[in-house]
PDB file of C-alpha atoms in Angstrom:
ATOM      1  CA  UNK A   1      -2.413 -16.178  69.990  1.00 51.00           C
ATOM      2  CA  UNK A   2      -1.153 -12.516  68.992  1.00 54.00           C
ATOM      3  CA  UNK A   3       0.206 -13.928  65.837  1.00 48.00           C
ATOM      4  CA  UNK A   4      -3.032 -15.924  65.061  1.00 53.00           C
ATOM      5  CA  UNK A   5      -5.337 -12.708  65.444  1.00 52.00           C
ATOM      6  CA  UNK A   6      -3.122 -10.697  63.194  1.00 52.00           C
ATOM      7  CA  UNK A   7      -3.058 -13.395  60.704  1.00 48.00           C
ATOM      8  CA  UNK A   8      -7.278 -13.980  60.595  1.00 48.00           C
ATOM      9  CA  UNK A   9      -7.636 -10.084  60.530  1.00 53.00           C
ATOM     10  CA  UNK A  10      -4.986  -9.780  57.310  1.00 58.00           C
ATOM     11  CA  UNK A  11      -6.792 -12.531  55.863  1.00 59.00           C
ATOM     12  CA  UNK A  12      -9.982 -10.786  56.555  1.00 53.00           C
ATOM     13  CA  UNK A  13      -8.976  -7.792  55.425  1.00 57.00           C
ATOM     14  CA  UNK A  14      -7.949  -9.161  51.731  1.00 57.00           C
ATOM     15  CA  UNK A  15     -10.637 -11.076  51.514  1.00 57.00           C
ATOM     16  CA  UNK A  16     -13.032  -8.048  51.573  1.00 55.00           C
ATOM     17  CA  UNK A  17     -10.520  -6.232  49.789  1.00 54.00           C
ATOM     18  CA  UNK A  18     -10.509  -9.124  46.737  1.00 53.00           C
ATOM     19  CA  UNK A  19     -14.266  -9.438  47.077  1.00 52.00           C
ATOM     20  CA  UNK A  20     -15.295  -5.993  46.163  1.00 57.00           C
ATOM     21  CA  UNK A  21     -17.073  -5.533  42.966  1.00 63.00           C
ATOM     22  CA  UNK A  22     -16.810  -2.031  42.541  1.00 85.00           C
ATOM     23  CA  UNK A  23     -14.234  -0.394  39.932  1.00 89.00           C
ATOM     24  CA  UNK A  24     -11.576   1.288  41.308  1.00 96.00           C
ATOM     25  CA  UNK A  25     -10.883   5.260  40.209  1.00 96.00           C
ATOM     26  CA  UNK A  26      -8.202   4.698  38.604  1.00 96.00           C
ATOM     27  CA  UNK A  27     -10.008   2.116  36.085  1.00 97.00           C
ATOM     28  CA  UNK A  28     -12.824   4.549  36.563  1.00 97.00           C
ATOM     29  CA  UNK A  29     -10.370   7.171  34.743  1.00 97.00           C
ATOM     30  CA  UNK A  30      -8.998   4.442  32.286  1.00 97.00           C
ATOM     31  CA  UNK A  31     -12.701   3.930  31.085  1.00 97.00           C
ATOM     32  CA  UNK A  32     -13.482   7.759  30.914  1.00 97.00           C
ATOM     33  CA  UNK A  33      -9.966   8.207  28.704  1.00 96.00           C
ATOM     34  CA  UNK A  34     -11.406   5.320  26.457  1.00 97.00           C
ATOM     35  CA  UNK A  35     -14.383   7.139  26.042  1.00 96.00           C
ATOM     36  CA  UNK A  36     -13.230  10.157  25.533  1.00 95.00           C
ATOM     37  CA  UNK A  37     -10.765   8.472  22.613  1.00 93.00           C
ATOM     38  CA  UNK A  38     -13.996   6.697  20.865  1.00 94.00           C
ATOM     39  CA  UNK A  39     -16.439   9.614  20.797  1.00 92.00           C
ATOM     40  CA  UNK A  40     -17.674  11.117  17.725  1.00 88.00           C
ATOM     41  CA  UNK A  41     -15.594  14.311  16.469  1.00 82.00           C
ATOM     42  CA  UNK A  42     -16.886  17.147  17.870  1.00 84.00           C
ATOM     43  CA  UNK A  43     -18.841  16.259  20.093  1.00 88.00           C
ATOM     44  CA  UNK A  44     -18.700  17.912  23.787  1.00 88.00           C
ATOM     45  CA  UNK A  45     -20.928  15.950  25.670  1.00 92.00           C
ATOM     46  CA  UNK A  46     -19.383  13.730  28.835  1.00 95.00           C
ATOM     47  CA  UNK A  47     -19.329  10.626  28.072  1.00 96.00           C
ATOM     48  CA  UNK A  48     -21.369   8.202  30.592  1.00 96.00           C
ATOM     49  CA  UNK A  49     -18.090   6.373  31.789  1.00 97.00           C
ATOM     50  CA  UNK A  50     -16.814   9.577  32.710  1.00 97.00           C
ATOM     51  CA  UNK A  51     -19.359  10.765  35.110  1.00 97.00           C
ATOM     52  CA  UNK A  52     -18.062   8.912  38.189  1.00 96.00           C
ATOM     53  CA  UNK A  53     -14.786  10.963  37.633  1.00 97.00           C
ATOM     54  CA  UNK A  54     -14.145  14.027  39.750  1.00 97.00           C
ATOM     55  CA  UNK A  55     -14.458  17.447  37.908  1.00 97.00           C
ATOM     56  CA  UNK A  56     -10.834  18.615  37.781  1.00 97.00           C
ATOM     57  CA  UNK A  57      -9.334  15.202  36.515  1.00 97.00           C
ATOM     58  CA  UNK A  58     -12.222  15.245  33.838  1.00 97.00           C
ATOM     59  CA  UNK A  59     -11.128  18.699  32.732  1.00 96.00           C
ATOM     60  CA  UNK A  60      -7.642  17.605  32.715  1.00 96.00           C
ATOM     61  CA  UNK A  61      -8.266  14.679  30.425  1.00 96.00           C
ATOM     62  CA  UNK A  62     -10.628  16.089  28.323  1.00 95.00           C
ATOM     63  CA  UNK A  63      -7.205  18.951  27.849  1.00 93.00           C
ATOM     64  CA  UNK A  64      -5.453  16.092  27.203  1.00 91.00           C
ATOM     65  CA  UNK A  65      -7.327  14.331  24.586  1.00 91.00           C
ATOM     66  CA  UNK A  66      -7.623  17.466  23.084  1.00 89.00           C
ATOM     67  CA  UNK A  67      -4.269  18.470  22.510  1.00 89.00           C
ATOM     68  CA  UNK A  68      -3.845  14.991  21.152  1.00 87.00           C
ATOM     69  CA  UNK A  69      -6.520  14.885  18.586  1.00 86.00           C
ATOM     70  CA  UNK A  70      -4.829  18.320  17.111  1.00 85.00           C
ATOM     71  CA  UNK A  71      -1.601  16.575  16.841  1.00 86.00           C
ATOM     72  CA  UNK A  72      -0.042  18.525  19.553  1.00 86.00           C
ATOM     73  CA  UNK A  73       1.891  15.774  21.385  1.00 85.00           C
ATOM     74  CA  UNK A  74       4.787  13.982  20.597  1.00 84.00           C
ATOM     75  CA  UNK A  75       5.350  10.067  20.759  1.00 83.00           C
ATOM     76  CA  UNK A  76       5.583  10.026  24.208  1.00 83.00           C
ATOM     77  CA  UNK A  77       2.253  11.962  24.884  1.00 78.00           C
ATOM     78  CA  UNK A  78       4.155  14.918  25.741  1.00 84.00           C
ATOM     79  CA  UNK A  79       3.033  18.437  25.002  1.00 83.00           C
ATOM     80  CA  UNK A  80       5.038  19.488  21.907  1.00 79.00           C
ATOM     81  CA  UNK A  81       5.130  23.313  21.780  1.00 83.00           C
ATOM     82  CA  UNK A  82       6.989  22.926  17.824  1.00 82.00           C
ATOM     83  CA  UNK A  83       4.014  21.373  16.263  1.00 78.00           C
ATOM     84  CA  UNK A  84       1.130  24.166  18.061  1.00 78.00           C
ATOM     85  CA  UNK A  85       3.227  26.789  16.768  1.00 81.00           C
ATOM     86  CA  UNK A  86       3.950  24.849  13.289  1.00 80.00           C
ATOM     87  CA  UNK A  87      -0.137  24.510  13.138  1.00 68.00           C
ATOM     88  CA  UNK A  88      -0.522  28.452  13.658  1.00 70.00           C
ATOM     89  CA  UNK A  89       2.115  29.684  11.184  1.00 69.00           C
ATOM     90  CA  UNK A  90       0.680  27.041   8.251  1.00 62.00           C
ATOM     91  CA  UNK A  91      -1.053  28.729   5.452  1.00 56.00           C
ATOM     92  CA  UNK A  92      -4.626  28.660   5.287  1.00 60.00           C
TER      93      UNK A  92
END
């Protein structure tokens, strides 16, 4: 009987679980970096897929996309303190 109660209440449990229809966060964040990746150059405003995500991941991958767009990340997406210094001693 033990066994059979656990069993309905797992089952129960997953079944809400693979019902929901909400997005999780984290695709909530994969939306907002996708948004953030398509919108027009130079433009600050937030982008309507990121306004479910919470204000101090937004800043950080708004940062992000940022220091990508200048070219200041290496093939990895790592921050790539050579090319930020290589863009500030260029020549105008």
């Amino acid at each position: 009987m033990r066994h059979t109660t656990t069993l309905l209440l797992a089952t129960l449990l997953l079944a809400a679980v693979g019902c929901s229809s909400e997005k999780s966060y984290d695709d909530t964040v994969a939306d907002c970096v996708q948004a953030l990746k398509d919108r027009a150059e130079g433009s600050k405003d937030k982008p309507d897929a990121c306004k479910d995500v919470k204000e101090d991941d937004y800043t950080a991958l708004l940062m992000s996309q940022v220091l990508d767009d200048n070219g200041w990340t290496d093939e990895n997406g790592e921050f790539d303190m050579g090319e930020l210094l290589e863009d500030t001693t260029a020549a105008p």
